Amino acid sequence: MRITRDLGSSHAWTLHEGEIDGRRVFVKRGADFASEAAGLRWLAEAGAVAVPEVIEAGDGTLVLEWIEPAHASAAAAERFGRELAELHRAGAPGFGAPWPGHIAELPMDNTPDPDWPSFYVRRRVLPFVRLARDGGALTAADVKLIEEACDLIPEVCGPAEPPSRIHGDLWSGNVLWTASSGGSGAERAVLIDPAAHGGHRETDLAMLALFGAPQLNPILAAYREAAPLADGWRERVPMHQFHPLLVHVCLYGEAYRGSLLSAVSQILAL
């Protein structure tokens, strides 16, 4: 493999454009990418959404298929909504995953739990509450409020659903738009940087809304047509944004504390 261009850095790793046997590739270096590679392959197995091919993974390097960017049209957004519904329907053996998880550079516990509320509280929320508290970004009063919200989650999470095959970190920056292969010229979404696991499908939808995905309304409309959501899903969005906001507090400190506590207050008001 030959590195042809440096593309900067992200979190703890560097990004590069490269070439293998004349093929353009995207290269990440400087971390253990086993979780990302496993997640991409697992998402690809569903045959629903597009993800980049994992060409090489190991020894602190991840080599992926190069994705040429395009714009996010309404038609591409509708297609993505349908494909995301199909991905979620592919399901998972349980809530969790058989590989250790990561989100950004932070480890994430994928140990299975018997139901989603237990998994979400024990594996997603509380570990990051402790990390943020120990790092000084959350006060003791903040932690008490969060624990009260956690106690409510089994009551306010909506009807029980089977585990869905979810991306797990589906903010707008992890959705690339590219022209389809095969000469059609139509745009489609390609998902990158997953924290994939068996989870709740509303989590992916809430993540798309968190930082404003392009063409969000057509995505959601097409998704709901293909896979209707349980009543009250809009009111549950802050609950599903609870974990990613905690991750941001852990990564970036008090800048996200206000948004986190706002989500907590909305959970307590459900």
Coordinates of C-alpha atoms in Angstrom, one line a residue, residues 16-17 75 82 85 99 147 158 166 196 199 209 218 220 268:
H16 CA -4.8 9.2 4.8
E17 CA -5.6 8.6 1.2
A75 CA -34.4 11.0 -3.3
R82 CA -36.0 2.6 3.6
A85 CA -35.4 0.3 8.1
W99 CA -16.9 -7.9 20.2
E147 CA -29.6 8.2 38.3
G158 CA -42.1 2.4 25.0
I166 CA -28.1 -0.7 14.6
A196 CA -22.6 -1.3 15.8
G199 CA -29.9 -2.2 20.2
A209 CA -31.5 14.2 14.8
P218 CA -37.4 12.7 4.1
L220 CA -37.7 9.8 8.8
L268 CA -37.9 13.0 34.0

